[in-house]
């Protein structure tokens, strides 16, 4: 999935994978890798970044994993996509309340 050239395919499969296989060994790591390493580059504002979709899956299905908060902090500060940084910052602010 990481190597598929179509960003739409990469981001579209993640919610289904998270819903159906969230308890499979290695799935958290799979989503972490996508959240950090996906090579998506936004060409239009309407596009959904697969890195953000991976973060959404992690927040929804693995909120208590000890790596979730550090990953969210990293993406809030370091993701190359402004929309993903803003999403991560917003989620961090919600978690701090």
PDB file of N, CA and C in Angstrom:
ATOM      1  N   UNK A   1       0.826  -1.198   0.000  1.00  0.00           N
ATOM      2  CA  UNK A   1       0.000   0.000   0.000  1.00  0.00           C
ATOM      3  C   UNK A   1       0.867   1.256   0.000  1.00  0.00           C
ATOM      4  N   UNK A   2       1.964   1.246   0.720  1.00  0.00           N
ATOM      5  CA  UNK A   2       2.849   2.401   0.724  1.00  0.00           C
ATOM      6  C   UNK A   2       3.370   2.725  -0.659  1.00  0.00           C
ATOM      7  N   UNK A   3       3.519   1.706  -1.494  1.00  0.00           N
ATOM      8  CA  UNK A   3       4.128   1.918  -2.797  1.00  0.00           C
ATOM      9  C   UNK A   3       3.114   2.210  -3.900  1.00  0.00           C
ATOM     10  N   UNK A   4       1.821   2.173  -3.623  1.00  0.00           N
ATOM     11  CA  UNK A   4       0.841   2.477  -4.656  1.00  0.00           C
ATOM     12  C   UNK A   4       0.987   3.935  -5.056  1.00  0.00           C
ATOM     13  N   UNK A   5       1.044   4.196  -6.357  1.00  0.00           N
ATOM     14  CA  UNK A   5       1.234   5.563  -6.844  1.00  0.00           C
ATOM     15  C   UNK A   5       0.012   6.454  -6.644  1.00  0.00           C
ATOM     16  N   UNK A   6      -1.130   5.871  -6.424  1.00  0.00           N
ATOM     17  CA  UNK A   6      -2.370   6.636  -6.310  1.00  0.00           C
ATOM     18  C   UNK A   6      -2.646   6.983  -4.846  1.00  0.00           C
ATOM     19  N   UNK A   7      -2.531   8.259  -4.498  1.00  0.00           N
ATOM     20  CA  UNK A   7      -2.761   8.699  -3.112  1.00  0.00           C
ATOM     21  C   UNK A   7      -4.176   8.368  -2.676  1.00  0.00           C
ATOM     22  N   UNK A   8      -5.124   8.396  -3.627  1.00  0.00           N
ATOM     23  CA  UNK A   8      -6.525   8.127  -3.309  1.00  0.00           C
ATOM     24  C   UNK A   8      -6.690   6.686  -2.810  1.00  0.00           C
ATOM     25  N   UNK A   9      -5.989   5.767  -3.432  1.00  0.00           N
ATOM     26  CA  UNK A   9      -6.022   4.367  -2.996  1.00  0.00           C
ATOM     27  C   UNK A   9      -5.394   4.251  -1.610  1.00  0.00           C
ATOM     28  N   UNK A  10      -4.230   4.885  -1.424  1.00  0.00           N
ATOM     29  CA  UNK A  10      -3.538   4.786  -0.136  1.00  0.00           C
ATOM     30  C   UNK A  10      -4.416   5.302   0.998  1.00  0.00           C
ATOM     31  N   UNK A  11      -5.008   6.470   0.821  1.00  0.00           N
ATOM     32  CA  UNK A  11      -5.800   7.025   1.924  1.00  0.00           C
ATOM     33  C   UNK A  11      -7.154   6.352   2.040  1.00  0.00           C
ATOM     34  N   UNK A  12      -7.704   5.845   0.963  1.00  0.00           N
ATOM     35  CA  UNK A  12      -9.033   5.241   0.989  1.00  0.00           C
ATOM     36  C   UNK A  12      -9.099   3.895   1.684  1.00  0.00           C
ATOM     37  N   UNK A  13      -8.022   3.148   1.661  1.00  0.00           N
ATOM     38  CA  UNK A  13      -8.011   1.829   2.276  1.00  0.00           C
ATOM     39  C   UNK A  13      -7.798   1.859   3.787  1.00  0.00           C
ATOM     40  N   UNK A  14      -7.176   2.893   4.277  1.00  0.00           N
ATOM     41  CA  UNK A  14      -6.812   2.925   5.695  1.00  0.00           C
ATOM     42  C   UNK A  14      -7.975   2.803   6.667  1.00  0.00           C
ATOM     43  N   UNK A  15      -9.072   3.548   6.482  1.00  0.00           N
ATOM     44  CA  UNK A  15     -10.166   3.400   7.456  1.00  0.00           C
ATOM     45  C   UNK A  15     -10.706   1.969   7.517  1.00  0.00           C
ATOM     46  N   UNK A  16     -10.788   1.322   6.380  1.00  0.00           N
ATOM     47  CA  UNK A  16     -11.277  -0.057   6.350  1.00  0.00           C
ATOM     48  C   UNK A  16     -10.289  -1.006   7.021  1.00  0.00           C
ATOM     49  N   UNK A  17      -9.022  -0.821   6.744  1.00  0.00           N
ATOM     50  CA  UNK A  17      -8.000  -1.646   7.404  1.00  0.00           C
ATOM     51  C   UNK A  17      -8.052  -1.461   8.917  1.00  0.00           C
ATOM     52  N   UNK A  18      -8.163  -0.221   9.345  1.00  0.00           N
ATOM     53  CA  UNK A  18      -8.193   0.062  10.788  1.00  0.00           C
ATOM     54  C   UNK A  18      -9.417  -0.555  11.445  1.00  0.00           C
ATOM     55  N   UNK A  19     -10.537  -0.469  10.777  1.00  0.00           N
ATOM     56  CA  UNK A  19     -11.776  -0.989  11.348  1.00  0.00           C
ATOM     57  C   UNK A  19     -11.748  -2.515  11.447  1.00  0.00           C
ATOM     58  N   UNK A  20     -11.279  -3.163  10.410  1.00  0.00           N
ATOM     59  CA  UNK A  20     -11.363  -4.628  10.342  1.00  0.00           C
ATOM     60  C   UNK A  20     -10.167  -5.354  10.951  1.00  0.00           C
ATOM     61  N   UNK A  21      -8.976  -4.743  10.928  1.00  0.00           N
ATOM     62  CA  UNK A  21      -7.778  -5.450  11.366  1.00  0.00           C
ATOM     63  C   UNK A  21      -6.996  -4.694  12.429  1.00  0.00           C
ATOM     64  N   UNK A  22      -7.652  -3.854  13.208  1.00  0.00           N
ATOM     65  CA  UNK A  22      -6.930  -3.044  14.190  1.00  0.00           C
ATOM     66  C   UNK A  22      -6.222  -3.869  15.264  1.00  0.00           C
ATOM     67  N   UNK A  23      -6.690  -5.081  15.514  1.00  0.00           N
ATOM     68  CA  UNK A  23      -6.069  -5.905  16.554  1.00  0.00           C
ATOM     69  C   UNK A  23      -4.991  -6.839  16.017  1.00  0.00           C
ATOM     70  N   UNK A  24      -4.772  -6.819  14.733  1.00  0.00           N
ATOM     71  CA  UNK A  24      -3.724  -7.659  14.148  1.00  0.00           C
ATOM     72  C   UNK A  24      -2.351  -7.128  14.567  1.00  0.00           C
ATOM     73  N   UNK A  25      -1.432  -8.027  14.878  1.00  0.00           N
ATOM     74  CA  UNK A  25      -0.080  -7.585  15.242  1.00  0.00           C
ATOM     75  C   UNK A  25       0.542  -6.756  14.114  1.00  0.00           C
ATOM     76  N   UNK A  26       1.156  -5.672  14.495  1.00  0.00           N
ATOM     77  CA  UNK A  26       1.861  -4.836  13.536  1.00  0.00           C
ATOM     78  C   UNK A  26       1.027  -3.747  12.883  1.00  0.00           C
ATOM     79  N   UNK A  27      -0.268  -3.703  13.135  1.00  0.00           N
ATOM     80  CA  UNK A  27      -1.105  -2.690  12.475  1.00  0.00           C
ATOM     81  C   UNK A  27      -0.795  -1.286  12.980  1.00  0.00           C
ATOM     82  N   UNK A  28      -0.558  -1.130  14.274  1.00  0.00           N
ATOM     83  CA  UNK A  28      -0.212   0.202  14.777  1.00  0.00           C
ATOM     84  C   UNK A  28       1.054   0.698  14.085  1.00  0.00           C
ATOM     85  N   UNK A  29       2.050  -0.160  13.989  1.00  0.00           N
ATOM     86  CA  UNK A  29       3.304   0.207  13.342  1.00  0.00           C
ATOM     87  C   UNK A  29       3.085   0.527  11.862  1.00  0.00           C
ATOM     88  N   UNK A  30       2.209  -0.225  11.223  1.00  0.00           N
ATOM     89  CA  UNK A  30       1.867   0.017   9.823  1.00  0.00           C
ATOM     90  C   UNK A  30       1.327   1.435   9.649  1.00  0.00           C
ATOM     91  N   UNK A  31       0.374   1.817  10.506  1.00  0.00           N
ATOM     92  CA  UNK A  31      -0.201   3.160  10.417  1.00  0.00           C
ATOM     93  C   UNK A  31       0.826   4.236  10.780  1.00  0.00           C
ATOM     94  N   UNK A  32       1.686   3.959  11.736  1.00  0.00           N
ATOM     95  CA  UNK A  32       2.753   4.913  12.079  1.00  0.00           C
ATOM     96  C   UNK A  32       3.663   5.155  10.881  1.00  0.00           C
ATOM     97  N   UNK A  33       4.051   4.085  10.213  1.00  0.00           N
ATOM     98  CA  UNK A  33       4.902   4.228   9.030  1.00  0.00           C
ATOM     99  C   UNK A  33       4.221   5.080   7.972  1.00  0.00           C
ATOM    100  N   UNK A  34       2.939   4.853   7.745  1.00  0.00           N
ATOM    101  CA  UNK A  34       2.212   5.660   6.770  1.00  0.00           C
ATOM    102  C   UNK A  34       2.152   7.118   7.203  1.00  0.00           C
ATOM    103  N   UNK A  35       1.905   7.357   8.488  1.00  0.00           N
ATOM    104  CA  UNK A  35       1.784   8.727   8.997  1.00  0.00           C
ATOM    105  C   UNK A  35       3.082   9.515   8.841  1.00  0.00           C
ATOM    106  N   UNK A  36       4.188   8.817   8.796  1.00  0.00           N
ATOM    107  CA  UNK A  36       5.486   9.480   8.695  1.00  0.00           C
ATOM    108  C   UNK A  36       6.057   9.433   7.278  1.00  0.00           C
ATOM    109  N   UNK A  37       5.911   8.298   6.615  1.00  0.00           N
ATOM    110  CA  UNK A  37       6.671   8.067   5.390  1.00  0.00           C
ATOM    111  C   UNK A  37       5.894   8.213   4.088  1.00  0.00           C
ATOM    112  N   UNK A  38       4.573   8.337   4.118  1.00  0.00           N
ATOM    113  CA  UNK A  38       3.855   8.427   2.851  1.00  0.00           C
ATOM    114  C   UNK A  38       4.365   9.639   2.069  1.00  0.00           C
ATOM    115  N   UNK A  39       4.536   9.474   0.774  1.00  0.00           N
ATOM    116  CA  UNK A  39       5.164  10.512  -0.047  1.00  0.00           C
ATOM    117  C   UNK A  39       4.166  11.469  -0.703  1.00  0.00           C
ATOM    118  N   UNK A  40       2.972  11.557  -0.175  1.00  0.00           N
ATOM    119  CA  UNK A  40       1.937  12.434  -0.723  1.00  0.00           C
ATOM    120  C   UNK A  40       2.416  13.882  -0.780  1.00  0.00           C
ATOM    121  N   UNK A  41       2.121  14.535  -1.900  1.00  0.00           N
ATOM    122  CA  UNK A  41       2.333  15.975  -2.044  1.00  0.00           C
ATOM    123  C   UNK A  41       1.032  16.574  -2.553  1.00  0.00           C
ATOM    124  N   UNK A  42       0.486  17.506  -1.806  1.00  0.00           N
ATOM    125  CA  UNK A  42      -0.806  18.105  -2.138  1.00  0.00           C
ATOM    126  C   UNK A  42      -0.702  18.943  -3.403  1.00  0.00           C
ATOM    127  N   UNK A  43      -1.615  18.671  -4.328  1.00  0.00           N
ATOM    128  CA  UNK A  43      -1.692  19.445  -5.568  1.00  0.00           C
ATOM    129  C   UNK A  43      -2.972  20.285  -5.618  1.00  0.00           C
ATOM    130  N   UNK A  44      -3.928  19.936  -4.756  1.00  0.00           N
ATOM    131  CA  UNK A  44      -5.180  20.680  -4.663  1.00  0.00           C
ATOM    132  C   UNK A  44      -5.680  20.602  -3.218  1.00  0.00           C
ATOM    133  N   UNK A  45      -6.363  21.647  -2.761  1.00  0.00           N
ATOM    134  CA  UNK A  45      -6.829  21.701  -1.374  1.00  0.00           C
ATOM    135  C   UNK A  45      -7.817  20.598  -1.013  1.00  0.00           C
ATOM    136  N   UNK A  46      -8.559  20.094  -1.982  1.00  0.00           N
ATOM    137  CA  UNK A  46      -9.572  19.078  -1.693  1.00  0.00           C
ATOM    138  C   UNK A  46      -8.973  17.696  -1.456  1.00  0.00           C
ATOM    139  N   UNK A  47      -7.712  17.500  -1.815  1.00  0.00           N
ATOM    140  CA  UNK A  47      -7.090  16.194  -1.648  1.00  0.00           C
ATOM    141  C   UNK A  47      -6.908  15.862  -0.169  1.00  0.00           C
ATOM    142  N   UNK A  48      -7.077  14.587   0.156  1.00  0.00           N
ATOM    143  CA  UNK A  48      -6.906  14.122   1.528  1.00  0.00           C
ATOM    144  C   UNK A  48      -5.558  13.412   1.624  1.00  0.00           C
ATOM    145  N   UNK A  49      -4.718  13.907   2.496  1.00  0.00           N
ATOM    146  CA  UNK A  49      -3.381  13.368   2.656  1.00  0.00           C
ATOM    147  C   UNK A  49      -3.450  12.021   3.377  1.00  0.00           C
ATOM    148  N   UNK A  50      -2.864  10.969   2.795  1.00  0.00           N
ATOM    149  CA  UNK A  50      -2.856   9.672   3.478  1.00  0.00           C
ATOM    150  C   UNK A  50      -2.177   9.711   4.843  1.00  0.00           C
ATOM    151  N   UNK A  51      -1.224  10.618   5.040  1.00  0.00           N
ATOM    152  CA  UNK A  51      -0.599  10.731   6.364  1.00  0.00           C
ATOM    153  C   UNK A  51      -1.633  11.159   7.399  1.00  0.00           C
ATOM    154  N   UNK A  52      -2.522  12.072   7.021  1.00  0.00           N
ATOM    155  CA  UNK A  52      -3.572  12.500   7.950  1.00  0.00           C
ATOM    156  C   UNK A  52      -4.561  11.367   8.199  1.00  0.00           C
ATOM    157  N   UNK A  53      -4.901  10.630   7.165  1.00  0.00           N
ATOM    158  CA  UNK A  53      -5.817   9.499   7.329  1.00  0.00           C
ATOM    159  C   UNK A  53      -5.210   8.472   8.278  1.00  0.00           C
ATOM    160  N   UNK A  54      -3.915   8.240   8.177  1.00  0.00           N
ATOM    161  CA  UNK A  54      -3.246   7.314   9.093  1.00  0.00           C
ATOM    162  C   UNK A  54      -3.301   7.850  10.525  1.00  0.00           C
ATOM    163  N   UNK A  55      -3.076   9.146  10.697  1.00  0.00           N
ATOM    164  CA  UNK A  55      -3.180   9.742  12.033  1.00  0.00           C
ATOM    165  C   UNK A  55      -4.588   9.595  12.597  1.00  0.00           C
ATOM    166  N   UNK A  56      -5.587   9.811  11.766  1.00  0.00           N
ATOM    167  CA  UNK A  56      -6.971   9.658  12.217  1.00  0.00           C
ATOM    168  C   UNK A  56      -7.234   8.235  12.697  1.00  0.00           C
ATOM    169  N   UNK A  57      -6.729   7.246  11.960  1.00  0.00           N
ATOM    170  CA  UNK A  57      -6.903   5.846  12.359  1.00  0.00           C
ATOM    171  C   UNK A  57      -6.208   5.571  13.686  1.00  0.00           C
ATOM    172  N   UNK A  58      -5.024   6.116  13.860  1.00  0.00           N
ATOM    173  CA  UNK A  58      -4.272   5.918  15.101  1.00  0.00           C
ATOM    174  C   UNK A  58      -5.012   6.550  16.274  1.00  0.00           C
ATOM    175  N   UNK A  59      -5.490   7.767  16.102  1.00  0.00           N
ATOM    176  CA  UNK A  59      -6.200   8.457  17.180  1.00  0.00           C
ATOM    177  C   UNK A  59      -7.480   7.718  17.553  1.00  0.00           C
ATOM    178  N   UNK A  60      -8.188   7.233  16.549  1.00  0.00           N
ATOM    179  CA  UNK A  60      -9.462   6.546  16.809  1.00  0.00           C
ATOM    180  C   UNK A  60      -9.262   5.165  17.429  1.00  0.00           C
ATOM    181  N   UNK A  61      -8.317   4.397  16.914  1.00  0.00           N
ATOM    182  CA  UNK A  61      -8.205   2.995  17.310  1.00  0.00           C
ATOM    183  C   UNK A  61      -7.100   2.704  18.315  1.00  0.00           C
ATOM    184  N   UNK A  62      -6.145   3.615  18.464  1.00  0.00           N
ATOM    185  CA  UNK A  62      -5.021   3.375  19.371  1.00  0.00           C
ATOM    186  C   UNK A  62      -4.745   4.601  20.252  1.00  0.00           C
ATOM    187  N   UNK A  63      -5.773   5.213  20.836  1.00  0.00           N
ATOM    188  CA  UNK A  63      -5.542   6.458  21.588  1.00  0.00           C
ATOM    189  C   UNK A  63      -4.664   6.270  22.826  1.00  0.00           C
ATOM    190  N   UNK A  64      -4.626   5.070  23.373  1.00  0.00           N
ATOM    191  CA  UNK A  64      -3.861   4.833  24.600  1.00  0.00           C
ATOM    192  C   UNK A  64      -2.490   4.225  24.355  1.00  0.00           C
ATOM    193  N   UNK A  65      -2.129   4.036  23.103  1.00  0.00           N
ATOM    194  CA  UNK A  65      -0.801   3.525  22.807  1.00  0.00           C
ATOM    195  C   UNK A  65       0.219   4.586  23.221  1.00  0.00           C
ATOM    196  N   UNK A  66       1.277   4.206  23.917  1.00  0.00           N
ATOM    197  CA  UNK A  66       2.243   5.206  24.388  1.00  0.00           C
ATOM    198  C   UNK A  66       2.952   5.961  23.261  1.00  0.00           C
ATOM    199  N   UNK A  67       2.887   5.460  22.037  1.00  0.00           N
ATOM    200  CA  UNK A  67       3.536   6.139  20.915  1.00  0.00           C
ATOM    201  C   UNK A  67       2.611   7.129  20.203  1.00  0.00           C
ATOM    202  N   UNK A  68       1.320   7.111  20.519  1.00  0.00           N
ATOM    203  CA  UNK A  68       0.361   7.967  19.812  1.00  0.00           C
ATOM    204  C   UNK A  68       0.647   9.446  20.044  1.00  0.00           C
ATOM    205  N   UNK A  69       0.787   9.862  21.284  1.00  0.00           N
ATOM    206  CA  UNK A  69       1.021  11.279  21.588  1.00  0.00           C
ATOM    207  C   UNK A  69       2.341  11.785  21.004  1.00  0.00           C
ATOM    208  N   UNK A  70       3.452  11.064  21.163  1.00  0.00           N
ATOM    209  CA  UNK A  70       4.694  11.539  20.543  1.00  0.00           C
ATOM    210  C   UNK A  70       4.599  11.637  19.011  1.00  0.00           C
ATOM    211  N   UNK A  71       3.901  10.696  18.393  1.00  0.00           N
ATOM    212  CA  UNK A  71       3.731  10.751  16.940  1.00  0.00           C
ATOM    213  C   UNK A  71       2.926  11.982  16.551  1.00  0.00           C
ATOM    214  N   UNK A  72       1.858  12.250  17.275  1.00  0.00           N
ATOM    215  CA  UNK A  72       1.026  13.420  17.003  1.00  0.00           C
ATOM    216  C   UNK A  72       1.825  14.709  17.182  1.00  0.00           C
ATOM    217  N   UNK A  73       2.627  14.781  18.214  1.00  0.00           N
ATOM    218  CA  UNK A  73       3.496  15.953  18.426  1.00  0.00           C
ATOM    219  C   UNK A  73       4.476  16.121  17.272  1.00  0.00           C
ATOM    220  N   UNK A  74       5.064  15.019  16.849  1.00  0.00           N
ATOM    221  CA  UNK A  74       6.008  15.076  15.738  1.00  0.00           C
ATOM    222  C   UNK A  74       5.338  15.588  14.467  1.00  0.00           C
ATOM    223  N   UNK A  75       4.168  15.070  14.159  1.00  0.00           N
ATOM    224  CA  UNK A  75       3.466  15.490  12.939  1.00  0.00           C
ATOM    225  C   UNK A  75       2.993  16.936  13.050  1.00  0.00           C
ATOM    226  N   UNK A  76       2.636  17.376  14.250  1.00  0.00           N
ATOM    227  CA  UNK A  76       2.206  18.760  14.452  1.00  0.00           C
ATOM    228  C   UNK A  76       3.339  19.738  14.173  1.00  0.00           C
ATOM    229  N   UNK A  77       4.553  19.301  14.396  1.00  0.00           N
ATOM    230  CA  UNK A  77       5.713  20.171  14.205  1.00  0.00           C
ATOM    231  C   UNK A  77       6.469  19.937  12.906  1.00  0.00           C
ATOM    232  N   UNK A  78       6.413  18.731  12.372  1.00  0.00           N
ATOM    233  CA  UNK A  78       7.333  18.373  11.297  1.00  0.00           C
ATOM    234  C   UNK A  78       6.711  17.898   9.995  1.00  0.00           C
ATOM    235  N   UNK A  79       5.417  17.703   9.937  1.00  0.00           N
ATOM    236  CA  UNK A  79       4.870  17.209   8.677  1.00  0.00           C
ATOM    237  C   UNK A  79       5.042  18.274   7.600  1.00  0.00           C
ATOM    238  N   UNK A  80       5.433  17.877   6.395  1.00  0.00           N
ATOM    239  CA  UNK A  80       5.633  18.860   5.326  1.00  0.00           C
ATOM    240  C   UNK A  80       4.336  19.485   4.797  1.00  0.00           C
ATOM    241  N   UNK A  81       3.191  18.891   5.127  1.00  0.00           N
ATOM    242  CA  UNK A  81       1.901  19.384   4.653  1.00  0.00           C
ATOM    243  C   UNK A  81       1.256  20.251   5.745  1.00  0.00           C
ATOM    244  N   UNK A  82       0.994  21.489   5.425  1.00  0.00           N
ATOM    245  CA  UNK A  82       0.413  22.415   6.405  1.00  0.00           C
ATOM    246  C   UNK A  82      -0.907  21.907   6.974  1.00  0.00           C
ATOM    247  N   UNK A  83      -1.746  21.306   6.146  1.00  0.00           N
ATOM    248  CA  UNK A  83      -3.047  20.809   6.624  1.00  0.00           C
ATOM    249  C   UNK A  83      -2.876  19.679   7.633  1.00  0.00           C
ATOM    250  N   UNK A  84      -1.899  18.823   7.425  1.00  0.00           N
ATOM    251  CA  UNK A  84      -1.646  17.742   8.383  1.00  0.00           C
ATOM    252  C   UNK A  84      -1.104  18.324   9.687  1.00  0.00           C
ATOM    253  N   UNK A  85      -0.197  19.288   9.590  1.00  0.00           N
ATOM    254  CA  UNK A  85       0.313  19.936  10.816  1.00  0.00           C
ATOM    255  C   UNK A  85      -0.837  20.555  11.602  1.00  0.00           C
ATOM    256  N   UNK A  86      -1.727  21.281  10.908  1.00  0.00           N
ATOM    257  CA  UNK A  86      -2.858  21.917  11.584  1.00  0.00           C
ATOM    258  C   UNK A  86      -3.791  20.875  12.204  1.00  0.00           C
ATOM    259  N   UNK A  87      -4.040  19.782  11.496  1.00  0.00           N
ATOM    260  CA  UNK A  87      -4.876  18.706  12.034  1.00  0.00           C
ATOM    261  C   UNK A  87      -4.258  18.156  13.320  1.00  0.00           C
ATOM    262  N   UNK A  88      -2.967  17.865  13.283  1.00  0.00           N
ATOM    263  CA  UNK A  88      -2.286  17.311  14.451  1.00  0.00           C
ATOM    264  C   UNK A  88      -2.284  18.302  15.613  1.00  0.00           C
ATOM    265  N   UNK A  89      -2.076  19.585  15.333  1.00  0.00           N
ATOM    266  CA  UNK A  89      -2.110  20.599  16.386  1.00  0.00           C
ATOM    267  C   UNK A  89      -3.492  20.684  17.025  1.00  0.00           C
ATOM    268  N   UNK A  90      -4.532  20.620  16.198  1.00  0.00           N
ATOM    269  CA  UNK A  90      -5.912  20.659  16.706  1.00  0.00           C
ATOM    270  C   UNK A  90      -6.194  19.442  17.597  1.00  0.00           C
ATOM    271  N   UNK A  91      -5.756  18.270  17.175  1.00  0.00           N
ATOM    272  CA  UNK A  91      -5.979  17.055  17.980  1.00  0.00           C
ATOM    273  C   UNK A  91      -5.208  17.131  19.294  1.00  0.00           C
ATOM    274  N   UNK A  92      -3.999  17.662  19.249  1.00  0.00           N
ATOM    275  CA  UNK A  92      -3.230  17.826  20.490  1.00  0.00           C
ATOM    276  C   UNK A  92      -3.939  18.758  21.447  1.00  0.00           C
ATOM    277  N   UNK A  93      -4.471  19.853  20.944  1.00  0.00           N
ATOM    278  CA  UNK A  93      -5.206  20.807  21.791  1.00  0.00           C
ATOM    279  C   UNK A  93      -6.434  20.145  22.416  1.00  0.00           C
ATOM    280  N   UNK A  94      -7.108  19.305  21.660  1.00  0.00           N
ATOM    281  CA  UNK A  94      -8.279  18.587  22.192  1.00  0.00           C
ATOM    282  C   UNK A  94      -7.872  17.608  23.293  1.00  0.00           C
ATOM    283  N   UNK A  95      -6.742  16.960  23.110  1.00  0.00           N
ATOM    284  CA  UNK A  95      -6.275  15.998  24.108  1.00  0.00           C
ATOM    285  C   UNK A  95      -5.851  16.671  25.404  1.00  0.00           C
ATOM    286  N   UNK A  96      -5.396  17.905  25.310  1.00  0.00           N
ATOM    287  CA  UNK A  96      -4.934  18.633  26.486  1.00  0.00           C
ATOM    288  C   UNK A  96      -6.078  19.167  27.338  1.00  0.00           C
ATOM    289  N   UNK A  97      -7.288  19.184  26.811  1.00  0.00           N
ATOM    290  CA  UNK A  97      -8.444  19.692  27.580  1.00  0.00           C
ATOM    291  C   UNK A  97      -8.913  18.710  28.612  1.00  0.00           C
TER     292      UNK A  97
END
